[in-house]
Coordinates of N, CA and C in Angstrom, one line a residue:
M1 N -47.8 147.2 176.0 CA -47.7 148.6 176.2 C -46.3 149.1 175.8
E2 N -46.2 150.3 175.2 CA -45.0 150.9 174.8 C -44.3 151.4 176.1
V3 N -42.9 151.3 176.1 CA -42.2 151.8 177.2 C -42.1 153.3 177.1
L4 N -42.6 154.0 178.1 CA -42.6 155.5 178.1 C -41.6 156.1 179.0
T5 N -41.3 155.4 180.1 CA -40.3 156.0 181.0 C -39.2 154.9 181.3
Y6 N -38.0 155.4 181.6 CA -36.9 154.6 181.9 C -36.2 155.0 183.2
A7 N -35.6 154.1 183.9 CA -34.8 154.4 185.0 C -33.5 153.5 185.0
V8 N -32.5 154.0 185.6 CA -31.3 153.1 185.8 C -31.0 153.0 187.3
V9 N -30.7 151.8 187.7 CA -30.2 151.5 189.0 C -28.8 151.0 188.9
I10 N -27.9 151.7 189.6 CA -26.5 151.5 189.5 C -25.9 150.7 190.7
V11 N -25.5 149.5 190.4 CA -24.9 148.6 191.4 C -23.4 148.8 191.3
V12 N -22.8 149.5 192.3 CA -21.4 149.7 192.4 C -20.9 148.7 193.4
V13 N -19.9 147.9 192.9 CA -19.4 146.8 193.7 C -17.8 147.0 193.9
R14 N -17.4 146.5 195.0 CA -15.9 146.5 195.3 C -15.6 145.2 196.0
K15 N -14.4 144.8 195.8 CA -13.9 143.6 196.6 C -13.7 144.0 198.0
R16 N -14.1 143.1 198.9 CA -14.0 143.3 200.4 C -12.7 142.7 200.8
E17 N -12.0 143.4 201.7 CA -10.8 142.8 202.3 C -11.2 141.5 203.0
G18 N -10.4 140.5 202.8 CA -10.7 139.2 203.4 C -11.6 138.4 202.5
G19 N -12.0 138.9 201.4 CA -12.8 138.1 200.5 C -14.3 138.6 200.4
G20 N -14.9 138.3 199.3 CA -16.3 138.7 199.1 C -16.4 140.1 198.5
Y21 N -17.6 140.6 198.5 CA -17.9 141.9 197.8 C -18.8 142.8 198.7
E22 N -18.7 144.1 198.4 CA -19.5 145.0 199.0 C -20.2 145.9 198.0
F23 N -21.4 146.4 198.3 CA -22.2 147.2 197.4 C -22.5 148.6 198.0
L24 N -22.5 149.6 197.1 CA -22.7 150.9 197.5 C -24.2 151.3 197.5
V25 N -24.6 151.8 198.7 CA -26.0 152.2 198.9 C -26.1 153.5 199.6
F26 N -27.3 154.0 199.8 CA -27.5 155.1 200.7 C -28.9 155.1 201.1
D27 N -29.2 155.8 202.2 CA -30.6 155.9 202.7 C -31.2 157.1 202.1
V28 N -32.5 156.9 201.7 CA -33.3 157.9 201.1 C -34.5 158.2 202.0
E29 N -34.6 159.4 202.4 CA -35.7 159.8 203.3 C -36.7 160.6 202.4
R30 N -37.9 160.0 202.3 CA -39.0 160.7 201.5 C -39.6 161.9 202.3
L31 N -39.7 163.0 201.6 CA -40.2 164.2 202.2 C -41.6 164.6 201.7
K32 N -42.0 163.9 200.6 CA -43.3 164.2 200.0 C -43.9 162.9 199.5
G33 N -45.2 163.0 199.3 CA -45.9 161.8 198.7 C -46.3 160.8 199.7
R34 N -46.8 159.7 199.2 CA -47.4 158.6 200.1 C -46.4 158.0 201.0
N35 N -45.1 158.1 200.8 CA -44.1 157.5 201.7 C -43.4 158.5 202.5
T36 N -44.0 159.7 202.7 CA -43.4 160.8 203.5 C -42.9 160.2 204.9
G37 N -41.7 160.5 205.2 CA -41.2 160.1 206.5 C -40.5 158.8 206.5
H38 N -40.7 158.0 205.4 CA -40.0 156.7 205.4 C -38.6 156.8 204.9
T39 N -37.7 156.0 205.4 CA -36.3 155.9 204.9 C -36.1 154.6 204.3
L40 N -35.6 154.6 203.0 CA -35.4 153.4 202.3 C -33.9 153.3 202.0
V41 N -33.4 152.0 201.9 CA -32.0 151.8 201.5 C -32.0 151.5 200.0
K42 N -31.3 152.3 199.2 CA -31.3 152.1 197.8 C -29.9 152.2 197.1
F43 N -29.9 151.6 195.9 CA -28.7 151.8 195.1 C -28.8 153.2 194.4
P44 N -27.7 153.8 194.0 CA -27.8 155.0 193.2 C -28.5 154.8 191.9
G45 N -29.0 155.9 191.4 CA -29.7 155.8 190.1 C -30.9 156.8 190.0
G46 N -31.7 156.6 189.0 CA -32.9 157.4 188.8 C -33.3 157.5 187.4
G47 N -34.3 158.3 187.1 CA -34.9 158.4 185.8 C -33.9 159.0 184.8
G48 N -34.2 158.6 183.6 CA -33.4 159.1 182.4 C -34.1 158.6 181.1
K49 N -33.8 159.3 180.1 CA -34.4 158.9 178.8 C -33.2 158.4 177.9
F50 N -33.2 157.1 177.7 CA -32.2 156.4 176.8 C -32.8 155.2 176.2
M51 N -32.3 154.9 175.0 CA -32.9 153.8 174.2 C -31.8 152.8 173.8
D52 N -30.5 153.2 174.0 CA -29.4 152.3 173.6 C -28.3 152.3 174.6
F53 N -27.4 151.3 174.5 CA -26.4 151.1 175.5 C -25.5 152.4 175.7
Q54 N -25.2 153.1 174.6 CA -24.3 154.3 174.7 C -24.9 155.3 175.6
K55 N -26.2 155.5 175.4 CA -26.9 156.5 176.3 C -27.0 156.0 177.7
L56 N -27.1 154.7 177.9 CA -27.2 154.1 179.2 C -25.9 154.5 180.0
S57 N -24.8 154.3 179.3 CA -23.5 154.7 179.9 C -23.5 156.1 180.4
W58 N -24.0 157.0 179.6 CA -24.0 158.5 179.9 C -25.0 158.7 181.1
T59 N -26.1 158.0 181.1 CA -27.0 158.2 182.2 C -26.4 157.7 183.5
V60 N -25.7 156.5 183.4 CA -25.0 156.0 184.6 C -24.0 157.0 185.1
R61 N -23.2 157.6 184.2 CA -22.2 158.6 184.5 C -22.8 159.8 185.2
R62 N -23.9 160.3 184.7 CA -24.5 161.5 185.3 C -25.1 161.2 186.7
K63 N -25.8 160.1 186.8 CA -26.5 159.7 188.0 C -25.5 159.3 189.1
L64 N -24.5 158.6 188.7 CA -23.4 158.2 189.7 C -22.8 159.4 190.3
F65 N -22.4 160.3 189.5 CA -21.7 161.5 190.0 C -22.7 162.4 190.9
G66 N -23.9 162.6 190.4 CA -24.8 163.4 191.1 C -25.3 162.8 192.4
E67 N -25.3 161.5 192.6 CA -25.8 160.9 193.8 C -24.7 160.5 194.8
T68 N -23.5 160.2 194.2 CA -22.4 159.7 195.1 C -21.1 160.5 195.1
G69 N -20.9 161.3 194.1 CA -19.7 162.1 194.0 C -18.6 161.3 193.2
L70 N -18.9 160.1 192.8 CA -17.9 159.3 192.0 C -18.1 159.6 190.6
M71 N -17.0 159.6 189.8 CA -17.0 159.9 188.4 C -16.7 158.6 187.7
L72 N -17.5 158.2 186.7 CA -17.1 157.0 185.9 C -16.0 157.4 185.0
K73 N -14.9 156.6 185.0 CA -13.8 156.9 184.1 C -14.2 156.8 182.6
I74 N -13.6 157.6 181.8 CA -13.9 157.5 180.3 C -13.5 156.1 179.9
G75 N -14.3 155.5 179.1 CA -14.1 154.2 178.6 C -14.4 153.1 179.6
A76 N -14.8 153.4 180.8 CA -15.1 152.4 181.8 C -16.2 151.5 181.3
N77 N -16.2 150.2 181.8 CA -17.2 149.2 181.4 C -18.4 149.4 182.3
V78 N -19.5 149.6 181.6 CA -20.8 149.6 182.3 C -21.6 148.4 181.8
Q79 N -21.8 147.5 182.7 CA -22.5 146.2 182.2 C -23.9 146.2 182.6
E80 N -24.8 146.2 181.6 CA -26.2 146.1 181.9 C -26.5 144.6 182.3
I81 N -26.9 144.4 183.6 CA -27.0 143.0 184.0 C -28.4 142.6 184.1
M82 N -29.4 143.5 183.9 CA -30.7 143.0 184.0 C -31.7 144.2 183.7
P83 N -32.5 144.0 182.6 CA -33.6 145.0 182.5 C -34.8 144.4 183.3
N84 N -35.6 145.3 183.8 CA -36.8 144.9 184.6 C -37.9 145.8 184.1
D85 N -38.9 145.1 183.4 CA -40.0 145.8 182.8 C -41.2 145.8 183.7
F86 N -42.0 146.9 183.6 CA -43.3 147.0 184.2 C -44.2 147.4 183.1
P87 N -44.7 146.4 182.3 CA -45.5 146.7 181.1 C -46.8 147.4 181.4
D88 N -47.4 147.1 182.5 CA -48.7 147.7 182.8 C -48.5 149.2 183.1
K89 N -47.3 149.6 183.4 CA -47.0 151.0 183.8 C -46.2 151.7 182.7
G90 N -45.8 151.0 181.6 CA -45.0 151.6 180.5 C -43.6 152.0 181.0
H91 N -43.0 151.2 181.9 CA -41.8 151.6 182.6 C -40.7 150.5 182.4
R92 N -39.5 150.9 182.2 CA -38.4 149.9 182.2 C -37.3 150.4 183.1
R93 N -36.8 149.5 184.0 CA -35.7 149.8 184.9 C -34.5 149.0 184.4
H94 N -33.4 149.6 184.2 CA -32.1 149.0 183.8 C -31.2 148.9 185.0
F95 N -30.7 147.7 185.3 CA -29.8 147.5 186.4 C -28.4 147.4 185.8
A96 N -27.5 148.3 186.1 CA -26.2 148.4 185.6 C -25.1 148.1 186.7
L97 N -24.1 147.3 186.3 CA -23.1 147.0 187.2 C -21.8 147.8 186.9
V98 N -21.2 148.4 187.9 CA -20.0 149.2 187.8 C -19.1 148.8 188.9
W99 N -17.9 148.5 188.6 CA -16.9 148.2 189.6 C -16.3 149.5 190.1
L100 N -16.0 149.6 191.4 CA -15.4 150.8 192.0 C -14.1 151.2 191.3
D101 N -13.3 150.2 190.8 CA -12.1 150.5 190.1 C -12.3 151.3 188.8
A102 N -13.5 151.3 188.3 CA -13.9 152.0 187.1 C -14.3 153.5 187.4
C103 N -14.2 153.8 188.7 CA -14.6 155.2 189.1 C -13.4 156.0 189.7
A104 N -13.5 157.3 189.6 CA -12.6 158.2 190.2 C -13.3 159.1 191.1
G105 N -12.6 159.8 192.0 CA -13.2 160.8 192.8 C -13.4 160.3 194.2
K106 N -14.2 161.1 195.0 CA -14.4 160.8 196.4 C -15.9 160.7 196.7
L107 N -16.3 159.7 197.5 CA -17.7 159.6 197.9 C -18.2 160.9 198.6
R108 N -19.4 161.2 198.3 CA -20.0 162.4 199.0 C -20.1 162.0 200.5
D109 N -19.7 163.0 201.3 CA -19.7 162.8 202.7 C -20.7 163.7 203.5
V110 N -21.7 164.2 202.8 CA -22.7 165.0 203.5 C -24.1 164.5 202.9
V111 N -25.1 164.8 203.7 CA -26.5 164.5 203.2 C -26.8 165.4 202.1
D112 N -27.3 164.9 201.0 CA -27.7 165.7 199.9 C -29.2 166.0 200.0
R113 N -29.5 167.2 200.4 CA -30.9 167.6 200.6 C -31.6 168.1 199.3
K114 N -32.7 167.5 199.0 CA -33.5 167.8 197.8 C -34.9 168.3 198.2
P115 N -35.6 168.9 197.4 CA -37.0 169.4 197.8 C -37.9 168.2 198.2
H116 N -37.7 167.0 197.5 CA -38.7 165.9 197.8 C -38.0 164.7 198.5
R117 N -36.7 164.8 198.8 CA -36.1 163.7 199.5 C -34.7 164.1 200.0
N118 N -34.2 163.4 201.0 CA -32.8 163.6 201.4 C -32.1 162.3 201.1
L119 N -30.9 162.5 200.4 CA -30.1 161.3 200.1 C -29.0 161.2 201.2
G120 N -28.9 160.2 201.9 CA -27.9 160.0 203.0 C -26.5 159.8 202.4
V121 N -25.6 159.8 203.2 CA -24.2 159.6 202.8 C -24.0 158.2 202.3
P122 N -23.4 158.0 201.2 CA -23.2 156.6 200.7 C -22.4 155.7 201.6
Y123 N -22.7 154.5 201.7 CA -22.0 153.5 202.5 C -22.0 152.1 201.8
W124 N -21.2 151.2 202.3 CA -21.0 149.9 201.7 C -21.7 148.8 202.6
L125 N -22.3 147.9 201.9 CA -22.9 146.7 202.6 C -22.5 145.4 202.0
S126 N -22.3 144.4 202.8 CA -22.1 143.1 202.2 C -23.4 142.6 201.6
F127 N -23.3 141.5 200.9 CA -24.5 140.9 200.3 C -25.5 140.5 201.4
E128 N -25.0 139.9 202.4 CA -25.9 139.5 203.5 C -26.7 140.7 204.1
E129 N -25.9 141.8 204.3 CA -26.6 143.0 204.9 C -27.5 143.6 203.8
L130 N -27.2 143.5 202.6 CA -28.0 144.0 201.5 C -29.3 143.3 201.4
E131 N -29.3 142.0 201.6 CA -30.6 141.2 201.5 C -31.6 141.7 202.6
K132 N -31.1 142.1 203.7 CA -31.9 142.5 204.8 C -32.4 143.9 204.7
A133 N -31.6 144.8 204.0 CA -31.9 146.2 204.1 C -32.4 146.8 202.8
I134 N -32.2 146.3 201.6 CA -32.5 147.0 200.4 C -34.0 147.1 200.2
C135 N -34.4 148.2 199.6 CA -35.8 148.5 199.4 C -36.4 147.4 198.4
D136 N -37.7 147.2 198.5 CA -38.4 146.1 197.7 C -38.3 146.4 196.2
T137 N -38.2 147.6 195.7 CA -38.1 147.8 194.3 C -36.8 147.4 193.7
H138 N -35.8 147.2 194.6 CA -34.5 146.8 194.1 C -34.2 145.3 194.4
W139 N -35.2 144.6 194.9 CA -35.1 143.1 195.2 C -34.7 142.3 194.0
P140 N -35.3 142.6 192.8 CA -35.0 141.7 191.6 C -33.5 141.6 191.3
I141 N -32.7 142.5 191.7 CA -31.3 142.4 191.4 C -30.6 141.4 192.3
L142 N -31.1 141.1 193.4 CA -30.4 140.1 194.3 C -30.2 138.8 193.7
R143 N -31.2 138.2 193.1 CA -31.0 136.9 192.4 C -30.0 137.0 191.3
R144 N -30.0 138.1 190.6 CA -29.0 138.3 189.5 C -27.5 138.3 190.1
L145 N -27.4 139.0 191.2 CA -26.1 139.1 191.8 C -25.6 137.7 192.3
K146 N -26.5 136.9 192.7 CA -26.2 135.5 193.0 C -25.7 134.8 191.8
E147 N -26.4 134.9 190.7 CA -26.0 134.3 189.4 C -24.7 134.7 189.0
L148 N -24.3 135.9 189.2 CA -23.0 136.5 188.8 C -21.9 136.1 189.9
R149 N -22.3 135.4 190.9 CA -21.4 134.9 191.9 C -20.8 136.1 192.7
L150 N -21.6 137.1 192.9 CA -21.2 138.3 193.7 C -21.8 138.3 195.1
A151 N -22.6 137.2 195.4 CA -23.3 137.1 196.7 C -22.5 136.4 197.7
V152 N -21.2 136.8 197.8 CA -20.3 136.1 198.8 C -19.6 137.2 199.6

């Protein structure tokens, strides 16, 4: 089946004091649909229409700022670390890795209320905390983070 829809999941990582890494997430409270009332822990990201790496970088820039308040610096490295296809649904999800050092600005410090969901204030989790908390649609990235030696 042809890919009809695209999404990007942005894994923002920073070095943790004392060693290891932390990952930027936020809580998403669903206000409509079958998951109404559920709160999920997610990475920043969302839908976008892109077909090549250059457009992926712009989608990451737009989504990162819109959901976290962080701005991707011009020329910053956006590393696509894993595409995740759902051929039966015609959907492709791109997982992109961005280091906090490649960002400028200040993290959003208020809940972002949308008509269909509330985005909680972004916060940092260690890999161990991430494994216990992240929503199931973002689980595929955990194995890849281990391969990249970021699971420490």
